[in-house]
Amino acid sequence: MTRTLRTVFAAALVTAFCGGSASATDPSQPDAGREKRWQEIAGYLFDDRDIVPTDTLIKIDAPKRAEDAALVPITLTMPEKDKIKSVYLVIDDNPAPLAAHVTFGPAADPGALQLRVRIDTYTNVHAVAETKDGKLFSTAVFVKASGGCSAPSGPSDVEAMKGMGDMRMKFAKGVEKKSSEATLMIRHPNFNGMQMNQLTRLYTPPRYIDKVTVSHGDQTVLDIVGDISLSTNPVLSFNFMQTDGQPMTVVASDTKGSRWEQSFQVPSAMH
Amino acid sequence: MRGETPTTLKGAVVIDLAGLEALISKQPLLVDVGLADKKPENFPQDRLWLPTHRSIPGAVWFPGGGAAALDAEKEAAFLRRVDELVQGDRSRPIVTFCRPNCWGSWNAGKRLVMKGYTGVHWFPGGIDKWQEFHDTVAVEPDKAWDASMPK
Amino acid sequence: MSGFDLQWVGNGRHAAGDVRFTRRETFALGLCMCCLPAHGSAAHTFSLNDLGNGLFVREAPHEEATLANMGAIANTCFIIGRDSVLVIDPGGSVTDGRWLLSEIRKRTAKPIRHVVMTHVHPDHCFGAEAFVDEQPEFIGHAALRPAFDARGSFYHQRLVEMLGPENVGRLVYPTREISDVAEIDLGDRLIRIIAHGAAHTDCDLSLFDTSTGTLFPADLLFVDRIPSLDGSLLGWLREAKRLSAIAPARAVPGHGPAMVDFEAAMARQLRYLTALHDGTRRAIAAGIAINEASRTVAADQGEGWILFEDYNGRNVIQAYKELEWE
């Protein structure tokens, strides 16, 4: 890991910004600061592997200003999908920056992925594509959102827990032959540990979906590692290569050790 | 501006974003008392927990410095550090603010007013209002303040 | 906290700056504090509408909570009965609540026996502390307590940032919880209270003054200002029917004019909610993603609604979250 690097950055920041006297804003400095932040995160997540900026291998579609900071829809598209092994979604200024790591299996069509996240403050959002030859490519957008992490999971904690683990899957025709689109919905409060209960003045203990595996027949579609930035009632849309007659199976587990499994029949007349 | 608060030297001035923008040219001491993100209990060891704190450029960050109940030692450390930063000039403009999820900026303003600072401004809009129109920079906790906090 | 003398100077500048307040941020979680720029009005300058028969309404402006208005941005009402006074929504801050109390006391010395908090949103609840010494029953929906538990601190902190802690006050939990229907007698004057299923929020109460035929739908009825969805769209459509079945002669909405013709106002609100419902359902059926839906659904419904641009997208997201599970 890059602990030394981190310390250097920290020291630099203190020197630059905590000198004790206010000065006019240097408009270029903030961008440098955001880039430093990204480098620091990347250091932790990817050690010293090279990350090449790309505007072709992976793209992010996110609202410039979120309507709801606790539910910011993000769409990732990977036009050269045959090259893609996995994708990382990183919300730079969330305290736990890695929102999700999704690894595509043999039954996946890695062309597109949609998910919903909580965003705590105005921040860059990075998407990193890992290609099958082990290289990393990144892109970023700036999203204006505020307070997404401390926003409650529902009208009340009890209400938010109702139906925990219930799943739905919806299917739609994909854009090309054999590829179908599926939307997976999981009922789960995804308590992130940063939501405070008024009565007890305590934080609601974290409890969130951290692993989801989607299979089609005996082939893996997706392996998802989630973190506290995924929205309450996680919803994930993805594409898969359909084999008629084979069900979709979802296995999800949360950080309290609960595990849910459900199978869905795929409509066979989709193509 | 202080001329507008004739009834007492104990007053502070409440400013909005326009007020802060106007004040910036006077080089106020920007006191950010926003809380540091608290790591959720039982946060998995193998996951990345890497909180950051972005603030108004030039701000000095006193995480927890606006707590309603600060013990005497910490309160003294806070006031000592502010005194250092303004180099003993109690009339220097000071702006207290934080993020929306704390109301420590009011407490901090109160402490400074009680201590005899005459240029205290409270910016309730905080970082959220600032970042709507201006960029922010990442800051680390003020070292002297941080050293006074229990580890 | 007392003794710290914050000076509210430069209100002219406040007004200028408030234009730049961000609406979406304060709207997080359906917080109904985001409205038009402040006009520098202060709580104590609001006037009460005397609607006759002991019924008084403070008509609030469509504004965001600011130091200038002290959070007084939702309508608040009281009914002076033969024996006692009932307050519906005690104000948006303790300062607002104190103002309301003083206005009541200018008019009557009768005991204030009931203070109703119609739902969890801060512009309807935070004035309650001002009434604690009057020792009324604080009435809320059975779901209000858990809603306070989940959201109270978030709301409190947000409001404190805008008004300062001494103006906000603390949350007062209900001392009487209503899960179905209840009747309160102010002295030969029955007030019927209905606890609704999830609609605007999940803890909405409405009140009906049987002697004058006046309905108090609180935020189940928005007039002029775009409705904000924070509970259940299907539920709201359902509960609207329930209110219409009462066939009230008139209504005092949670936001809007002090008194309106119920049928016309509700019909207008239903047109929007129905468009929101139908459009969202169509988008889900067509596989249109939530972000695209938030930009397109009901986007043509803005005419005549204040703050439409700020709230419609968020309403679509709320509706989508609900209807995608159908």
XYZ file of C-alpha atoms in Angstrom:
748
model
C 0.000 0.000 0.000
C 0.980 3.590 -0.346
C 0.992 4.806 3.178
C 4.085 6.923 2.760
C 2.574 8.703 -0.156
C -0.519 9.435 1.860
C 1.444 11.009 4.675
C 3.269 13.240 2.229
C 0.008 14.446 0.780
C -1.440 15.068 4.188
C 1.546 17.161 5.157
C 1.356 19.098 1.937
C -2.295 19.868 2.490
C -1.722 21.100 5.994
C 1.029 23.387 4.794
C -0.966 24.689 1.904
C -4.292 25.294 3.527
C -3.849 25.531 7.241
C -1.288 28.289 7.338
C -3.641 30.316 9.457
C -4.329 33.232 7.192
C -6.983 33.423 4.581
C -5.975 34.066 1.034
C -7.826 34.504 -2.197
C -8.828 31.282 -3.857
C -6.497 30.009 -6.489
C -8.928 28.473 -8.946
C -6.485 25.821 -10.092
C -5.647 24.581 -6.631
C -8.927 22.877 -5.888
C -8.623 20.756 -8.988
C -5.147 19.759 -7.942
C -6.554 18.850 -4.557
C -9.272 16.691 -6.041
C -6.713 14.958 -8.219
C -4.550 14.306 -5.170
C -7.517 12.813 -3.401
C -8.147 10.506 -6.332
C -4.509 9.469 -6.449
C -4.635 8.667 -2.762
C -7.735 6.499 -3.149
C -6.317 4.834 -6.237
C -3.175 4.081 -4.270
C -5.183 2.165 -1.717
C -7.436 0.393 -4.179
C -4.983 -0.434 -6.923
C -1.552 -0.154 -5.298
C 0.814 1.234 -7.863
C -0.879 -0.110 -10.964
C -1.128 2.402 -13.781
C -4.558 3.905 -14.352
C -5.001 5.373 -17.798
C -7.654 8.033 -18.352
C -10.064 6.993 -21.079
C -13.029 8.459 -22.858
C -13.774 5.334 -24.853
C -13.492 2.249 -22.669
C -15.828 3.401 -19.897
C -18.268 6.279 -19.590
C -20.342 7.587 -16.698
C -23.774 9.084 -16.962
C -24.781 10.790 -13.739
C -26.884 13.832 -12.942
C -24.783 16.996 -12.631
C -26.950 17.888 -9.675
C -28.658 15.078 -7.836
C -32.386 15.301 -7.219
C -31.922 13.077 -4.196
C -28.478 12.706 -2.634
C -29.453 9.358 -1.106
C -30.432 7.957 -4.501
C -28.169 9.122 -7.279
C -28.598 6.972 -10.380
C -25.342 6.153 -12.137
C -25.061 4.486 -15.528
C -21.766 3.043 -16.713
C -21.302 2.131 -20.351
C -18.437 0.072 -21.689
C -18.589 0.301 -25.503
C -15.715 -2.145 -26.063
C -17.396 -4.619 -23.790
C -15.510 -7.711 -24.878
C -12.383 -6.284 -23.297
C -13.928 -5.639 -19.895
C -13.323 -7.869 -16.888
C -14.641 -5.717 -14.067
C -15.614 -2.166 -13.121
C -15.122 -0.108 -9.971
C -17.320 2.802 -8.957
C -15.622 5.277 -6.642
C -17.242 8.310 -5.009
C -14.127 10.255 -4.177
C -15.295 12.305 -1.214
C -17.528 9.750 0.464
C -15.785 8.507 3.605
C -15.811 4.974 2.206
C -15.063 5.897 -1.392
C -15.457 2.520 -3.088
C -19.173 2.129 -3.767
C -19.049 -1.111 -5.712
C -16.791 -3.484 -7.561
C -18.587 -5.520 -10.209
C -16.855 -8.446 -11.902
C -18.414 -9.793 -15.091
C -18.724 -13.556 -15.548
C -19.000 -15.598 -18.739
C -22.772 -15.064 -18.990
C -22.485 -11.303 -18.755
C -22.763 -8.716 -21.458
C -20.558 -6.025 -19.881
C -21.797 -3.247 -22.127
C -23.750 -1.357 -19.486
C -24.475 -1.236 -15.788
C -26.787 0.946 -13.735
C -26.825 1.394 -9.999
C -27.896 3.867 -7.327
C -25.642 5.423 -4.741
C -25.554 7.831 -1.827
C -23.350 10.891 -2.271
C -22.311 12.943 0.724
C -20.903 16.115 -0.773
C -19.943 17.769 -4.047
C -17.483 15.290 -5.420
C -15.840 13.634 -8.353
C -17.190 10.195 -9.167
C -14.697 7.860 -10.805
C -15.371 4.715 -12.775
C -12.507 2.361 -13.435
C -12.640 -0.415 -15.994
C -10.332 -3.359 -15.575
C -9.661 -5.068 -18.890
C -9.112 -8.765 -19.329
C -5.424 -8.150 -19.851
C -5.251 -6.606 -16.412
C -5.048 -2.916 -17.313
C -7.009 -0.138 -15.628
C -8.795 2.743 -17.352
C -10.632 5.550 -15.605
C -13.078 8.322 -16.237
C -14.741 10.824 -13.908
C -17.646 13.212 -13.591
C -18.418 15.870 -10.993
C -21.699 15.464 -9.117
C -23.345 18.060 -6.912
C -25.115 16.315 -4.060
C -25.106 16.836 -0.337
C -26.000 14.884 2.783
C -26.644 11.550 1.095
C -24.846 9.459 3.678
C -26.651 10.667 6.791
C -30.075 10.624 5.147
C -32.276 7.961 6.791
C -33.095 4.724 5.001
C -36.848 5.112 5.231
C -39.658 6.746 7.169
C -38.443 4.787 10.180
C -35.836 2.128 10.843
C -38.536 -0.472 11.452
C -40.253 0.417 8.195
C -36.938 0.295 6.362
C -36.342 -3.265 7.594
C -39.654 -4.575 6.282
C -39.349 -7.274 3.678
C -35.579 -7.346 3.999
C -34.131 -9.722 1.446
C -37.131 -9.720 -0.889
C -35.975 -9.657 -4.475
C -37.419 -8.864 -7.839
C -35.995 -9.237 -11.273
C -37.339 -7.581 -14.387
C -36.342 -8.445 -17.916
C -36.304 -6.438 -21.090
C -35.145 -7.088 -24.577
C -31.505 -6.197 -25.030
C -30.134 -4.045 -27.783
C -28.683 -6.943 -29.706
C -29.302 -10.577 -30.367
C -28.971 -12.917 -27.415
C -28.282 -10.085 -25.015
C -31.048 -9.302 -22.554
C -31.351 -6.603 -19.961
C -32.214 -7.450 -16.384
C -32.946 -5.254 -13.392
C -32.327 -6.739 -9.980
C -34.059 -5.163 -6.993
C -33.315 -6.139 -3.405
C -35.240 -4.916 -0.374
C -32.676 -3.909 2.183
C -32.261 -0.801 4.352
C -28.531 -0.721 3.655
C -27.920 1.087 6.940
C -24.508 2.663 6.520
C -23.676 3.503 10.122
C -23.851 7.264 9.516
C -27.559 7.712 10.223
C -28.433 8.949 13.708
C -31.474 7.971 15.748
C -33.038 11.035 17.364
C -34.216 9.224 20.450
C -31.102 7.309 21.382
C -28.677 9.814 19.849
C -26.887 6.753 18.552
C -26.015 5.869 15.034
C -28.134 3.101 13.560
C -25.643 0.218 13.339
C -24.400 -0.470 9.840
C -25.987 -3.339 8.037
C -25.690 -3.435 4.301
C -25.545 -5.762 1.331
C -21.908 -6.523 0.721
C -21.983 -9.428 -1.706
C -24.277 -10.335 -4.561
C -23.735 -13.063 -7.107
C -25.977 -13.378 -10.147
C -25.876 -16.589 -12.181
C -27.643 -17.674 -15.336
C -27.881 -21.461 -15.391
C -24.509 -22.600 -14.116
C -22.654 -19.573 -15.429
C -21.845 -16.450 -13.477
C -23.220 -13.152 -14.741
C -21.966 -10.786 -12.066
C -20.101 -10.772 -8.805
C -20.798 -7.589 -6.896
C -18.952 -6.348 -3.868
C -20.968 -3.501 -2.374
C -20.187 -0.925 0.277
C -22.017 1.614 2.407
C -22.538 3.997 -0.499
C -25.118 1.807 -2.227
C -28.623 3.234 -1.802
C -31.352 1.740 0.334
C -33.183 -1.017 -1.558
C -30.322 -1.574 -4.020
C -31.295 -1.710 -7.666
C -28.897 -2.875 -10.335
C -29.471 -3.129 -14.070
C -27.184 -5.161 -16.295
C -27.104 -7.126 -19.514
C -26.586 -10.859 -19.894
C -26.233 -13.413 -22.671
C -29.426 -15.392 -22.585
C -29.582 -19.163 -22.775
C -33.193 -20.223 -23.136
C -34.598 -22.379 -20.386
C -31.982 -21.383 -17.851
C -33.053 -19.507 -14.709
C -31.362 -16.533 -13.137
C -30.226 -17.107 -9.590
C -29.290 -14.390 -7.150
C -27.403 -14.939 -3.922
C -27.094 -11.874 -1.726
C -25.596 -11.489 1.720
C -25.234 -8.615 4.141
C -22.701 -7.600 6.765
C -24.725 -9.193 9.576
C -24.353 -12.568 7.921
C -27.847 -12.862 6.506
C -28.054 -14.608 3.172
C -30.848 -14.658 0.643
C -31.177 -16.733 -2.477
C -33.814 -16.533 -5.160
C -34.279 -17.850 -8.681
C -36.127 -16.163 -11.503
C -37.503 -17.625 -14.670
C -36.277 -15.754 -17.719
C -39.029 -15.182 -20.285
C -37.905 -17.291 -23.205
C -39.777 -15.448 -25.924
C -37.627 -12.404 -25.585
C -35.828 -12.827 -28.879
C -20.251 46.291 10.268
C -19.572 46.194 13.980
C -21.034 49.652 14.062
C -24.334 48.002 13.360
C -24.222 46.051 16.596
C -24.055 48.892 19.078
C -25.899 47.263 21.951
C -23.152 44.945 22.957
C -19.644 43.893 22.185
C -20.792 40.374 22.932
C -22.680 40.213 19.686
C -21.795 38.229 16.651
C -22.871 39.003 13.137
C -24.812 36.445 11.180
C -23.755 36.405 7.559
C -25.032 34.723 4.470
C -22.976 33.836 1.432
C -23.021 37.365 0.061
C -21.880 38.590 3.460
C -19.035 36.121 3.521
C -17.960 37.009 0.008
C -17.856 40.653 0.998
C -15.849 39.828 4.100
C -13.226 37.674 2.397
C -11.212 40.683 1.217
C -10.693 41.615 4.877
C -8.885 38.324 5.378
C -11.034 36.881 8.132
C -9.890 33.870 10.080
C -12.089 31.073 8.797
C -12.859 28.663 11.628
C -14.354 25.392 10.446
C -15.669 23.285 13.331
C -17.258 20.585 11.177
C -17.174 17.116 12.629
C -14.869 14.490 11.228
C -16.714 11.493 9.790
C -17.034 8.791 12.399
C -16.115 5.338 11.269
C -19.142 3.078 11.643
C -18.717 0.463 14.333
C -17.756 -2.940 12.999
C -16.683 -1.416 9.721
C -14.957 -4.305 7.937
C -11.186 -4.291 8.182
C -10.696 -5.057 4.528
C -12.772 -2.145 3.271
C -11.430 1.273 2.503
C -12.365 3.887 5.087
C -10.772 7.135 3.995
C -12.749 10.170 5.093
C -11.855 13.537 3.685
C -12.925 17.022 4.641
C -13.302 19.824 2.151
C -13.691 23.371 3.323
C -13.531 27.003 2.322
C -10.025 27.770 1.031
C -7.861 29.127 3.816
C -10.017 27.681 6.565
C -8.536 26.226 9.722
C -10.307 23.023 10.692
C -11.065 22.286 14.339
C -12.986 19.009 14.148
C -15.251 18.848 17.184
C -14.214 22.354 18.230
C -17.834 23.431 18.322
C -19.105 20.717 20.636
C -21.694 22.033 23.083
C -19.795 20.509 25.977
C -16.058 20.937 25.600
C -14.013 20.223 28.669
C -12.066 23.150 30.031
C -8.781 21.915 28.663
C -10.074 21.584 25.130
C -11.892 24.861 25.267
C -8.665 26.507 26.362
C -6.813 24.799 23.532
C -9.379 26.088 21.052
C -9.174 29.651 22.307
C -5.388 29.541 22.534
C -5.104 28.384 18.966
C -7.506 31.031 17.674
C -5.549 33.655 19.597
C -2.359 32.475 17.913
C -3.954 32.556 14.496
C -5.201 36.125 14.855
C -1.919 37.073 16.541
C -3.733 38.461 19.513
C -5.886 40.806 17.451
C -9.302 40.361 18.998
C -10.935 42.697 16.548
C -9.908 40.679 13.531
C -12.858 39.305 11.584
C -13.484 35.648 12.365
C -16.019 33.452 10.613
C -17.294 30.287 12.270
C -19.007 27.676 10.160
C -19.357 23.941 9.663
C -21.229 21.384 7.637
C -24.981 21.005 7.866
C -24.739 18.038 10.181
C -23.438 20.016 13.115
C -24.378 23.187 14.890
C -20.975 23.651 16.433
C -20.346 26.856 14.517
C -22.834 28.645 16.724
C -21.205 27.259 19.849
C -17.775 28.225 18.591
C -18.971 31.735 17.795
C -20.416 31.977 21.265
C -17.137 30.952 22.884
C -15.213 33.534 20.933
C -17.681 36.292 21.739
C -17.545 35.429 25.428
C -13.792 35.581 25.242
C -13.994 39.125 23.982
C -13.552 38.770 20.252
C -15.368 41.613 18.574
C -15.284 40.552 14.936
C -17.106 37.238 15.211
C -19.265 36.264 12.255
C -21.427 33.175 12.092
C -21.982 31.677 8.663
C -24.823 29.209 9.182
C -24.941 28.258 5.506
C -21.597 26.569 5.993
C -19.701 24.578 3.456
C -22.862 23.537 1.648
C -23.756 27.084 0.739
C -20.171 27.938 -0.094
C -19.654 25.027 -2.452
C -22.763 25.930 -4.360
C -20.867 28.847 -5.903
C -17.201 28.323 -5.065
C -14.780 25.486 -4.979
C -13.567 23.934 -1.794
C -10.228 22.468 -0.782
C -9.378 19.423 1.285
C -8.138 20.345 4.724
C -6.536 18.391 7.515
C -7.306 19.023 11.184
C -5.313 21.921 12.591
C -2.225 20.324 14.034
C -2.135 22.195 17.305
C -5.818 21.505 17.892
C -5.479 17.890 16.874
C -2.653 17.417 19.336
C -4.920 18.578 22.153
C -7.542 15.968 21.377
C -7.466 12.585 23.098
C -6.188 9.835 20.881
C -27.129 29.519 25.385
C -28.992 32.522 26.656
C -26.965 35.661 26.965
C -25.347 35.171 23.611
C -26.634 38.025 21.647
C -26.623 37.241 17.952
C -27.418 40.303 15.945
C -29.536 39.806 12.880
C -28.069 42.654 10.934
C -28.052 43.333 7.244
C -31.354 41.765 6.348
C -31.097 43.456 2.997
C -28.079 41.322 2.292
C -29.838 38.285 3.617
C -32.487 38.635 1.014
C -29.859 38.865 -1.676
C -28.013 35.852 -0.394
C -31.045 33.730 0.178
C -31.731 33.735 -3.513
C -28.662 31.604 -3.761
C -29.655 29.087 -1.135
C -29.727 25.643 -2.632
C -33.138 24.191 -2.727
C -32.405 20.584 -3.392
C -30.156 20.323 -0.373
C -32.761 21.491 2.042
C -35.279 19.337 0.282
C -33.391 16.209 1.187
C -35.983 13.829 2.588
C -38.923 15.884 1.583
C -38.019 18.642 3.923
C -40.581 21.277 3.051
C -38.417 24.242 3.699
C -37.509 25.166 0.187
C -39.462 27.820 -1.348
C -39.089 31.165 -2.957
C -36.423 33.645 -1.958
C -37.151 35.405 1.275
C -38.792 38.766 1.088
C -37.500 39.840 4.446
C -40.727 39.065 6.224
C -40.401 38.118 9.864
C -42.603 35.801 11.853
C -43.912 38.568 14.035
C -45.075 40.514 11.018
C -47.326 37.727 9.803
C -50.959 38.378 10.318
C -53.679 35.970 11.192
C -56.722 35.442 9.068
C -59.820 35.434 11.216
C -62.121 33.069 9.371
C -64.921 33.405 11.869
C -66.349 30.850 14.310
C -63.179 30.973 16.357
C -61.058 29.775 13.487
C -57.741 31.482 12.794
C -55.140 30.723 10.121
C -51.676 32.101 9.644
C -51.111 31.929 5.917
C -47.431 31.298 5.261
C -45.479 32.445 2.239
C -43.999 29.971 -0.224
C -40.505 30.451 1.074
C -37.558 28.561 2.401
C -36.884 28.648 6.133
C -34.648 31.654 6.782
C -33.633 33.845 9.665
C -36.043 36.401 8.271
C -39.123 34.171 8.424
C -38.013 31.982 11.338
C -39.222 28.847 9.654
C -42.786 30.127 9.401
C -43.389 28.659 5.972
C -46.340 26.327 6.524
C -49.865 27.365 7.358
C -50.705 27.098 11.010
C -54.132 27.313 12.580
C -55.995 27.337 15.843
C -59.603 26.865 16.799
C -61.032 28.566 19.853
C -63.869 26.422 21.125
C -66.268 27.033 23.989
C -64.016 25.347 26.518
C -60.564 25.095 25.018
C -58.225 25.835 22.171
C -56.833 23.377 19.625
C -53.701 24.165 17.622
C -53.056 22.579 14.240
C -49.342 22.614 13.415
C -47.640 24.718 16.056
C -45.169 26.433 13.718
C -41.851 25.854 11.993
C -39.583 26.818 14.887
C -39.880 27.506 18.590
C -39.720 31.209 17.756
C -42.601 30.790 15.338
C -44.458 28.745 17.962
C -43.980 31.450 20.586
C -45.382 34.005 18.188
C -48.397 31.783 17.599
C -48.915 31.314 21.321
C -48.811 35.057 21.871
C -51.388 35.572 19.126
C -53.666 33.019 20.769
C -53.250 34.699 24.119
C -54.183 38.059 22.608
C -57.528 36.521 21.776
C -58.397 34.105 24.531
C -57.350 32.919 27.962
C -58.942 29.507 27.457
C -56.673 26.534 28.008
C -54.828 25.120 25.023
C -55.664 21.464 25.474
C -54.571 20.057 22.140
C -51.611 20.660 19.856
C -51.742 18.555 16.700
C -48.628 17.848 14.667
C -49.979 16.789 11.291
C -46.799 15.058 10.092
C -43.058 14.729 10.553
C -41.872 17.665 8.438
C -40.114 20.352 10.453
C -42.143 23.295 9.175
C -45.154 21.676 10.859
C -43.614 20.460 14.130
C -40.739 22.496 15.485
C -42.946 25.120 17.125
C -44.343 22.559 19.569
C -41.859 23.321 22.316
C -43.391 26.770 22.746
C -46.577 25.076 23.983
C -45.050 22.687 26.527
C -45.863 24.942 29.504
C -49.514 24.977 28.471
C -49.534 21.220 29.103
C -51.690 20.241 26.152
C -51.950 16.812 24.641
C -49.501 16.688 21.802
C -51.286 14.692 19.155
C -49.588 12.829 16.350
C -50.035 9.889 14.028
C -48.988 6.546 15.507
C -46.150 6.560 12.968
C -44.916 10.008 13.989
C -42.761 8.753 16.843
C -40.705 6.333 14.756
C -40.496 8.972 12.053
C -39.090 11.450 14.589
C -36.661 8.764 15.725
C -35.407 8.226 12.221
C -35.379 11.788 10.945
C -35.577 14.168 13.871
C -31.883 14.733 14.343
C -31.332 15.211 10.636
C -34.092 17.822 10.455
C -32.995 19.486 13.646
C -29.450 19.914 12.471
C -30.506 21.215 9.083
C -32.846 23.736 10.652
C -30.287 24.830 13.229
C -27.903 25.674 10.439
C -30.466 28.035 9.044
C -32.035 29.507 12.159
C -29.629 28.946 15.030
C -30.270 26.598 17.945
C -32.072 29.116 20.123
C -34.742 29.571 17.449
C -35.221 25.950 16.525
C -36.155 24.399 19.812
C -36.367 20.710 20.400
C -38.685 18.105 19.037
C -41.690 17.354 21.181
C -42.866 13.781 20.877
C -46.596 13.100 20.731
C -48.267 12.305 24.057
C -51.314 10.922 22.277
C -50.971 8.747 19.228
C -53.722 8.202 16.712
C -53.740 5.132 14.530
C -57.264 5.323 13.148
C -59.846 7.993 13.924
C -60.327 10.124 17.015
C -62.716 12.842 18.105
C -61.914 15.804 20.263
C -64.502 18.018 21.877
C -63.693 21.707 22.336
C -67.070 22.205 24.033
C -70.009 21.273 21.827
C -67.613 21.374 18.932
C -66.338 18.066 17.667
C -63.096 17.879 15.774
C -62.591 14.590 13.979
C -59.016 13.497 13.377
C -58.101 10.895 10.786
C -54.810 9.025 10.772
C -54.109 8.366 7.113
C -52.188 5.611 5.430
C -48.873 6.614 3.868
C -49.523 9.484 1.469
C -47.654 12.817 1.571
C -45.588 11.217 4.356
C -46.191 8.019 6.310
C -47.678 9.878 9.276
C -50.305 12.295 7.932
C -53.230 13.458 10.038
C -56.180 15.449 8.769
C -58.771 17.224 10.889
C -62.392 18.030 10.243
C -64.264 20.682 12.169
C -67.755 19.192 12.131
C -69.537 22.355 13.213
C -68.279 24.524 10.361
C -67.636 21.834 7.754
C -64.020 22.925 7.485
C -61.392 20.368 6.547
C -57.753 20.707 7.599
C -55.989 18.317 5.222
C -52.540 19.680 6.167
C -50.046 18.646 3.486
C -52.432 16.168 1.922
C -53.508 19.241 -0.010
C -51.057 21.647 -1.610
C -52.424 24.738 -3.290
C -50.284 26.784 -5.704
C -47.062 25.158 -4.507
C -46.121 21.893 -6.204
C -46.946 18.918 -3.947
C -43.937 17.066 -2.583
C -44.065 13.317 -2.318
C -42.403 11.768 0.716
C -44.683 8.838 1.526
C -46.626 6.868 -1.067
C -48.075 8.065 -4.353
C -50.632 5.255 -4.511
C -51.513 6.000 -0.917
C -51.914 9.694 -1.580
C -54.311 9.020 -4.439
C -56.243 6.705 -2.118
C -56.334 9.089 0.830
C -57.390 11.940 -1.435
C -60.524 9.971 -2.257
C -61.127 9.450 1.431
C -60.931 13.201 2.016
C -63.208 13.920 -0.924
C -65.795 11.561 0.552
C -66.087 13.924 3.500
C -67.283 16.555 1.011
C -66.102 19.465 3.116
C -67.516 22.909 2.499
C -64.039 24.416 2.579
C -60.473 23.566 3.427
C -57.384 25.076 4.997
C -54.420 23.588 3.085
C -50.978 23.018 4.597
C -49.476 25.335 2.013
C -51.381 27.943 0.055
C -54.221 30.380 0.759
C -55.781 30.324 4.218
C -59.040 29.039 2.830
C -59.877 27.321 -0.440
C -62.680 25.557 -2.194
C -61.772 21.957 -1.447
C -63.133 20.260 -4.510
C -61.441 22.508 -7.049
C -58.134 22.540 -5.194
C -58.074 18.786 -4.766
C -59.029 18.244 -8.404
C -56.060 20.333 -9.471
C -53.705 18.433 -7.183
C -55.079 15.121 -8.427
C -54.369 16.121 -12.024
C -50.703 16.462 -11.142
C -50.494 13.353 -8.964
C -52.269 11.303 -11.607
C -49.919 12.536 -14.326
C -46.998 11.684 -12.053
C -48.404 8.230 -11.419
C -49.316 7.404 -15.013
C -46.080 8.801 -16.426
C -43.889 6.997 -13.933
C -45.687 3.722 -14.431
C -45.359 4.045 -18.196
C -41.651 4.821 -17.856
C -41.096 1.748 -15.689
C -43.031 -0.456 -18.094
C -41.011 0.881 -21.007
C -37.748 0.180 -19.207
C -36.835 3.864 -18.982
C -34.193 4.298 -16.292
C -34.905 6.296 -13.169
C -32.613 9.179 -14.064
C -34.144 9.665 -17.481
C -37.609 9.324 -16.006
C -36.841 12.066 -13.481
C -36.127 14.429 -16.360
C -39.141 13.572 -18.496
C -42.099 12.289 -16.493
C -44.825 14.885 -15.838
C -42.447 17.538 -17.124
C -45.323 19.196 -18.967
C -47.397 19.634 -15.802
C -45.659 22.732 -14.493
C -48.186 25.352 -15.413
C -49.555 27.128 -12.388
C -47.344 25.374 -9.861
C -44.742 27.291 -7.909
C -41.365 25.526 -7.563
C -42.243 22.907 -10.127
C -38.733 22.724 -11.565
C -37.263 22.147 -8.126
C -39.548 19.364 -7.018
C -40.935 17.439 -9.956
C -37.770 15.434 -10.655
C -37.534 14.448 -7.043
C -41.191 13.465 -6.977
C -40.599 11.216 -9.967
C -37.734 9.488 -8.160
C -39.970 8.924 -5.141
C -42.763 7.596 -7.337
C -40.398 5.407 -9.331
C -38.934 3.850 -6.160
C -42.437 2.959 -5.078
C -43.995 1.843 -8.351
C -41.068 -0.253 -9.575
C -42.009 -2.796 -6.888
C -45.565 -3.181 -8.219
